[in-house]
């Protein structure tokens, strides 16, 4: 058996299939806790399938199994490692034609054509190349496996949070259904007035007519969603983060904190059934957000690939110049599809009778960019949706915010009407509008990044614990103290600006 394996490594081009395993495993190990295992496995299978198809296509050209696998390997390597090379060119040849697609794409085509012809005509057997690549990727996979095992071992040694030191029992407390409805990047009233010249008081007045308490000058604690929601659910600030929103280390802390957050654990321990209608995965409660063919949660791995970079950097031109609208439209409308799905799920659960009380977390990526509709519900032009600069269009933001207002009022009215008993409804945002660029980004007062919406409905109308300028980190502390007789101390209301 051992001799057979050694023979395969020395003579068979298995490197073609070791390459996608290494690429995904390396990215998974680097971004541990950010990517579900299932999604990583799907990515390996997709890339392996692509490798097999490329191998078959090149076999038709070469009629040689080894040459076909080698050419397929080179194409996949270009796909996988393009981002790192392009970053190097941009860092070292900034402003030069060498780092521009107008040079890179024709140069790539010429080089690949030369390689294809060379491999076709050469008499070389590539046996040494095969042996070398097989051993190289086996070694790299072994190293990344060791790295992953060390991280797994470290995780198993993490202390288990003792919830009894935070919470007390309340056997006589009523347990109303609780709906947390999060409108992503919904700016507070002051920001809307100061930055947009927009008065949102008609919407706030509608909430007050429905006996909602609107927290004046409410604030988020972080200017990016992952951190804001993790802190809010855990009812505490995030320890040990470096302050860069895209840091793998910081993202890992935020995702881990969210999954084991104290507020969620409290509701589960009180017998609540948790309905996760958000864009986040919780333990045993995955997100219902629709993935694409390549799972969206693998973006930390796929974001450096050639096709991802090409779509990101040139996607707008592919639509306007080459008229490839149908080919990539789904990529730009994923948030819309997920919003519609999550909205309908929330509507449905409101009418569903359940044995246990419900805790429903609905997270709508609106009025966050992309601004799909105007205030009257008319779709934005496709060319606008696919233009990344559209995110700074303040008029489009307020139009989409007004559309969002109508959807939110319809949703909370449906929940209230469908409920068997009056529910608790929490309507809020994670952070304010922060799509500032250029000089405006340098000069804008950063306080606006944190101004949020925060409106709550309690069946009993006891809002005495809510206070002006309250921040999200204290949201569940106040709710649990008010509804479940907890005695959680309030934290200092602070804001933490994470680097863009």
XYZ file of C-alpha atoms in Angstrom:
500
model
C 0.000 0.000 0.000
C 2.808 2.369 0.940
C 4.704 1.616 -2.269
C 1.553 2.183 -4.309
C 0.992 5.599 -2.732
C 4.614 6.562 -3.342
C 4.275 5.473 -6.948
C 1.173 7.657 -7.390
C 2.944 10.672 -5.853
C 5.965 10.192 -8.098
C 4.121 9.632 -11.363
C 0.482 10.805 -11.280
C -0.532 14.497 -11.538
C -2.620 14.564 -8.377
C -1.328 18.099 -7.774
C -4.297 19.365 -9.808
C -6.667 18.201 -7.052
C -4.305 18.947 -4.172
C -4.243 22.602 -5.308
C -7.921 23.421 -4.504
C -7.671 21.470 -1.236
C -4.636 23.530 -0.225
C -6.171 26.829 -1.366
C -9.403 26.357 0.578
C -7.725 24.753 3.612
C -5.199 27.581 3.838
C -7.941 30.194 3.644
C -10.089 28.280 6.118
C -7.215 28.043 8.608
C -6.436 31.754 8.215
C -10.091 32.717 8.669
C -10.986 30.105 11.245
C -14.387 30.751 12.872
C -15.428 33.034 10.001
C -16.296 30.273 7.519
C -18.631 27.312 8.193
C -17.046 23.910 7.535
C -19.917 22.983 5.212
C -19.275 26.020 3.030
C -15.557 25.286 2.848
C -16.275 21.696 1.775
C -18.671 22.944 -0.920
C -15.959 25.299 -2.163
C -13.435 22.432 -2.407
C -15.942 20.337 -4.352
C -16.752 23.206 -6.725
C -13.090 23.923 -7.436
C -12.306 20.218 -7.806
C -15.139 19.912 -10.312
C -13.748 22.870 -12.244
C -10.305 21.235 -12.186
C -11.760 18.022 -13.608
C -13.610 19.852 -16.402
C -10.513 21.871 -17.330
C -8.481 18.667 -17.402
C -10.958 17.050 -19.796
C -10.981 20.094 -22.080
C -7.203 20.214 -22.295
C -7.061 16.455 -22.860
C -9.027 17.058 -26.041
C -6.212 19.371 -27.138
C -3.194 17.408 -25.910
C -4.421 13.798 -25.821
C -2.063 13.521 -22.885
C -3.380 13.181 -19.343
C -0.310 14.702 -17.638
C -0.098 17.712 -19.970
C -3.820 18.354 -19.608
C -3.608 18.341 -15.816
C -0.577 20.612 -15.856
C -2.325 23.220 -18.004
C -5.454 23.033 -15.869
C -3.235 23.459 -12.807
C -1.688 26.631 -14.243
C -5.105 28.157 -14.980
C -6.391 27.373 -11.487
C -3.207 28.780 -9.953
C -3.797 32.005 -11.841
C -7.372 32.083 -10.522
C -6.350 31.394 -6.915
C -3.272 33.570 -6.557
C -4.142 36.482 -8.811
C -5.121 38.768 -5.920
C -1.782 38.466 -4.146
C 0.149 39.218 -7.338
C -2.122 42.140 -8.222
C -1.708 43.581 -4.723
C 2.062 43.385 -5.155
C 1.864 45.217 -8.487
C -0.380 47.943 -7.075
C 1.865 48.405 -4.022
C 5.111 48.553 -5.988
C 3.982 50.052 -9.302
C 1.241 52.422 -8.205
C 0.013 54.470 -11.151
C 1.995 52.410 -13.633
C 0.406 50.684 -16.618
C 1.783 47.384 -15.237
C -0.859 47.348 -12.494
C -3.779 48.163 -14.829
C -6.195 45.660 -16.325
C -5.602 47.178 -19.762
C -2.103 45.680 -19.564
C -2.689 42.677 -17.295
C -5.470 41.036 -19.324
C -3.793 41.166 -22.773
C -0.462 40.152 -21.205
C -2.140 37.197 -19.500
C -3.758 36.041 -22.741
C -0.453 36.221 -24.612
C 1.482 34.340 -21.922
C -1.159 31.641 -21.541
C -1.297 31.202 -25.319
C 2.479 30.725 -25.434
C 2.315 28.181 -22.589
C -0.519 26.257 -24.243
C 1.460 26.031 -27.493
C 4.690 25.094 -25.702
C 3.066 22.270 -23.758
C 1.455 21.038 -26.962
C 4.733 20.908 -28.906
C 7.240 19.909 -26.231
C 8.483 16.339 -25.903
C 9.135 16.795 -22.191
C 7.498 14.186 -19.950
C 7.180 16.539 -16.938
C 7.853 13.668 -14.529
C 10.115 15.739 -12.278
C 7.568 18.578 -12.274
C 4.818 16.147 -11.335
C 6.797 14.681 -8.464
C 7.819 18.103 -7.170
C 4.300 19.602 -7.260
C 2.749 16.544 -5.632
C 5.187 16.617 -2.708
C 4.988 20.428 -2.411
C 1.221 20.546 -2.012
C 1.142 17.545 0.278
C 3.607 19.379 2.521
C 1.612 22.614 2.390
C -1.616 20.763 3.233
C 0.156 19.054 6.140
C 1.357 22.419 7.508
C -2.090 24.036 7.245
C -3.704 20.990 8.841
C -1.344 21.402 11.790
C -2.212 25.098 12.049
C -5.914 24.288 12.038
C -5.536 21.589 14.703
C -3.687 24.029 16.965
C -6.560 26.503 16.636
C -9.110 23.781 17.340
C -7.189 22.726 20.425
C -7.023 26.317 21.628
C -10.750 26.720 21.188
C -11.578 23.609 23.225
C -9.650 25.119 26.139
C -11.677 28.349 26.172
C -13.538 28.762 29.481
C -17.307 28.229 29.459
C -19.240 31.337 30.449
C -21.118 30.859 33.718
C -24.430 32.589 33.055
C -25.601 32.202 36.670
C -23.243 34.970 37.736
C -25.005 37.356 35.334
C -28.657 36.357 35.636
C -31.114 35.440 38.369
C -34.185 33.231 38.072
C -37.612 34.765 37.569
C -40.145 31.935 37.593
C -43.127 34.285 37.892
C -42.151 36.572 35.018
C -44.362 36.524 31.959
C -42.618 35.494 28.775
C -43.961 37.515 25.859
C -42.852 36.854 22.315
C -39.931 39.146 21.500
C -39.113 40.504 18.057
C -35.812 42.220 17.395
C -36.041 43.934 13.995
C -32.737 45.380 12.854
C -32.646 47.886 9.989
C -29.025 47.957 8.878
C -27.342 51.384 8.638
C -30.515 53.270 9.533
C -29.330 56.752 10.523
C -30.634 58.572 13.576
C -32.822 61.649 13.375
C -29.995 64.110 14.112
C -27.751 62.689 11.385
C -30.610 62.737 8.905
C -31.277 66.388 9.665
C -27.663 67.578 9.805
C -26.143 65.591 6.936
C -29.100 64.939 4.637
C -31.411 67.841 5.434
C -34.118 65.210 5.861
C -36.829 65.217 8.528
C -37.762 61.712 9.604
C -40.204 62.836 12.280
C -43.342 61.636 10.376
C -42.069 58.052 10.693
C -41.124 58.503 14.345
C -44.564 60.031 14.998
C -46.190 56.942 13.469
C -44.232 54.789 15.903
C -45.306 56.951 18.836
C -48.953 56.682 17.732
C -48.501 52.918 18.102
C -47.226 53.476 21.684
C -43.580 52.885 20.841
C -40.966 54.591 22.940
C -38.361 56.253 20.721
C -35.012 56.681 22.450
C -33.754 60.193 21.724
C -30.181 60.450 20.413
C -29.611 56.692 20.532
C -26.197 55.411 19.479
C -24.473 52.308 18.263
C -21.152 51.352 19.824
C -19.267 50.261 16.703
C -19.416 51.581 13.147
C -19.538 48.141 11.501
C -22.339 45.598 11.729
C -20.524 42.453 12.894
C -19.047 44.223 15.889
C -22.170 46.220 16.685
C -24.397 43.133 16.807
C -21.893 41.000 18.726
C -21.521 43.693 21.373
C -25.264 44.241 21.597
C -26.126 40.544 21.948
C -23.348 39.960 24.468
C -24.314 43.117 26.376
C -20.672 44.114 26.628
C -17.829 45.670 24.692
C -15.629 43.351 22.651
C -12.325 42.568 24.374
C -9.019 42.204 22.598
C -9.876 43.696 19.195
C -7.247 45.739 17.386
C -9.676 48.193 15.818
C -9.559 47.254 12.143
C -12.949 46.117 10.889
C -11.448 43.763 8.288
C -8.904 42.165 10.619
C -9.302 38.379 10.645
C -8.508 38.376 14.350
C -11.149 41.005 15.130
C -13.780 39.389 12.921
C -13.153 36.054 14.629
C -13.769 37.669 18.023
C -16.993 39.288 16.837
C -18.407 36.107 15.253
C -17.475 33.933 18.232
C -18.977 36.448 20.643
C -22.209 36.590 18.654
C -22.594 32.800 18.556
C -22.272 32.397 22.335
C -23.746 35.769 23.330
C -25.214 36.108 26.788
C -28.569 37.626 25.772
C -29.350 34.766 23.404
C -28.286 32.170 25.966
C -30.575 33.807 28.518
C -33.611 33.526 26.248
C -32.791 29.919 25.341
C -32.422 29.024 29.020
C -35.823 30.618 29.679
C -37.440 28.260 27.193
C -37.651 30.630 24.239
C -37.634 29.247 20.717
C -35.090 31.189 18.692
C -35.905 32.122 15.100
C -32.826 33.405 13.321
C -33.936 35.509 10.367
C -30.654 37.330 10.065
C -27.519 37.286 7.916
C -25.525 35.654 10.744
C -25.106 32.033 11.731
C -25.781 31.065 15.340
C -25.009 27.670 16.864
C -27.744 25.249 15.720
C -29.514 28.211 14.079
C -28.015 28.937 10.634
C -28.907 32.002 8.612
C -31.695 31.580 6.051
C -29.911 34.006 3.719
C -29.663 32.489 0.269
C -26.107 31.601 -0.791
C -24.901 31.816 -4.367
C -23.329 28.884 -6.260
C -20.078 29.816 -4.498
C -21.245 30.280 -0.869
C -21.102 33.934 0.200
C -19.617 33.014 3.567
C -16.447 31.874 1.796
C -15.690 35.420 0.611
C -12.647 35.677 2.956
C -11.169 32.867 0.809
C -12.495 33.784 -2.623
C -11.984 37.559 -2.444
C -8.416 37.297 -3.758
C -9.284 35.169 -6.783
C -9.129 36.470 -10.347
C -12.847 36.156 -11.089
C -13.874 37.850 -7.835
C -11.437 40.712 -8.436
C -12.553 41.043 -12.045
C -16.202 41.324 -11.044
C -15.408 43.764 -8.239
C -13.100 45.983 -10.268
C -14.702 45.785 -13.707
C -18.234 44.582 -13.053
C -19.828 47.909 -13.934
C -18.056 47.979 -17.321
C -19.032 44.376 -18.030
C -22.629 45.508 -17.771
C -22.527 48.882 -19.503
C -20.004 48.037 -22.216
C -20.460 44.336 -22.886
C -24.166 44.266 -21.936
C -23.737 41.164 -19.744
C -26.658 42.150 -17.543
C -28.195 38.687 -17.140
C -24.844 37.078 -16.345
C -24.122 39.068 -13.195
C -27.409 40.654 -12.099
C -27.940 38.055 -9.364
C -24.652 39.055 -7.746
C -25.887 42.604 -7.222
C -29.373 41.689 -6.042
C -28.465 39.130 -3.378
C -29.314 41.517 -0.524
C -32.680 42.277 -2.111
C -33.532 38.586 -2.420
C -32.451 37.938 1.148
C -34.405 40.942 2.464
C -37.549 39.682 0.761
C -37.060 36.165 2.109
C -36.336 37.331 5.663
C -39.266 39.764 5.571
C -41.696 37.037 4.505
C -40.348 34.631 7.140
C -40.938 37.251 9.820
C -44.447 37.909 8.547
C -45.191 34.193 8.654
C -43.791 33.501 12.122
C -45.859 36.335 13.533
C -49.022 34.399 12.717
C -47.690 31.000 13.774
C -48.886 29.628 17.111
C -46.089 28.019 19.089
C -45.897 26.150 22.388
C -42.838 28.029 23.588
C -42.409 31.802 23.568
C -40.596 33.162 20.515
C -37.462 35.229 20.235
C -37.227 36.402 16.620
C -34.161 38.176 15.290
C -34.856 39.797 11.915
C -31.970 41.581 10.201
C -32.840 43.544 7.076
C -29.984 44.954 4.993
C -31.883 48.179 4.389
C -31.669 51.143 4.059
C -28.058 49.997 3.744
C -26.609 50.273 0.239
C -27.561 48.984 -2.365
C -30.518 51.360 -2.686
C -32.967 49.151 -4.558
C -36.089 51.350 -4.454
C -37.164 54.953 -4.213
C -39.726 56.217 -1.703
C -42.625 55.196 -3.964
C -41.341 51.656 -4.423
C -40.007 52.171 -7.939
C -36.873 50.066 -8.638
C -33.605 51.910 -9.080
C -32.021 51.600 -12.545
C -29.811 48.565 -12.994
C -26.865 50.789 -13.934
C -27.194 52.577 -10.585
C -27.438 49.357 -8.573
C -24.239 48.053 -10.121
C -22.296 51.292 -9.726
C -20.355 51.133 -6.448
C -20.169 54.959 -6.345
C -23.962 55.036 -5.969
C -23.509 54.273 -2.266
C -22.595 57.936 -1.668
C -25.792 59.269 -3.272
C -27.515 60.823 -0.247
C -30.755 61.445 -2.118
C -30.935 57.752 -3.044
C -30.308 56.830 0.599
C -33.168 58.957 1.939
C -35.452 57.662 -0.814
C -34.646 54.074 0.164
C -35.010 54.965 3.839
C -38.553 56.183 3.197
C -39.289 52.948 1.367
C -37.832 51.096 4.373
C -40.095 53.079 6.714
C -43.164 51.799 4.918
C -41.945 48.206 5.028
C -41.113 48.449 8.734
C -44.508 49.889 9.658
C -46.280 47.173 7.678
C -44.145 44.522 9.384
C -44.687 45.654 12.961
C -48.414 46.168 12.303
C -48.662 42.628 10.959
C -46.834 41.227 13.983
C -49.073 43.122 16.406
C -52.230 42.086 14.545
C -51.272 38.424 14.212
C -49.995 37.884 17.748
C -52.082 35.841 20.151
C -50.739 37.954 23.015
C -49.163 41.421 22.717
C -45.475 40.934 21.860
C -42.409 42.964 22.679
C -41.080 44.606 19.501
C -37.646 46.190 19.289
C -36.996 48.255 16.168
C -33.465 49.568 15.876
C -30.304 49.928 13.812
C -26.709 48.871 14.321
C -24.944 52.079 13.278
C -25.564 55.250 11.321
C -24.903 56.114 7.710
C -21.161 56.162 7.014
C -20.767 56.065 3.229
C -18.543 59.108 3.244
C -15.649 59.386 0.809
C -12.839 61.761 -0.104
C -12.673 65.111 1.648
C -16.043 64.586 3.308
C -14.772 61.400 4.996
C -11.783 63.326 6.375
C -13.763 66.274 7.711
C -17.077 64.756 8.840
C -17.616 64.542 12.595
C -17.340 60.847 13.381
C -20.208 61.087 15.853
C -22.568 60.721 12.892
C -21.271 57.204 12.218
C -22.978 56.011 15.398
C -26.371 57.758 15.388
C -29.108 55.126 15.246
C -32.794 54.349 15.374
C -34.036 52.797 18.625
C -37.754 52.315 19.210
C -39.322 49.736 21.535
C -42.817 48.532 22.249
C -43.637 46.955 25.629
C -47.216 45.695 26.141
C -47.252 47.262 29.612
C -45.783 50.554 28.453
C -43.130 50.666 31.198
C -40.270 52.540 29.531
C -38.838 54.145 32.658
C -35.460 52.377 32.324
C -34.768 53.784 28.855
C -32.839 57.036 28.763
C -31.632 59.699 26.349
C -28.408 58.905 24.403
C -28.634 55.225 25.337
C -26.320 53.003 23.313
C -26.913 49.505 21.967
C -24.596 47.769 24.434
C -27.185 48.485 27.152
C -30.241 47.534 25.076
C -30.674 43.987 26.370
C -29.538 45.011 29.859
C -32.453 47.447 30.048
C -34.875 44.973 28.442
C -33.974 42.124 30.802
C -34.066 44.422 33.807
C -37.489 45.772 32.782
C -39.201 42.536 31.718
C -37.435 39.793 33.673
C -36.480 41.533 36.943
C -32.781 41.247 36.348
C -30.389 43.626 38.045
C -27.773 44.079 35.391
C -25.672 47.233 35.859
C -25.554 49.591 32.919
C -22.263 50.129 31.131
C -20.809 53.452 30.144
C -22.175 54.466 26.751
C -19.114 54.704 24.509
C -18.407 54.583 20.781
C -15.471 52.763 19.180
C -14.456 53.874 15.707
C -13.050 50.962 13.722
C -10.712 51.656 10.830
C -12.338 51.467 7.396
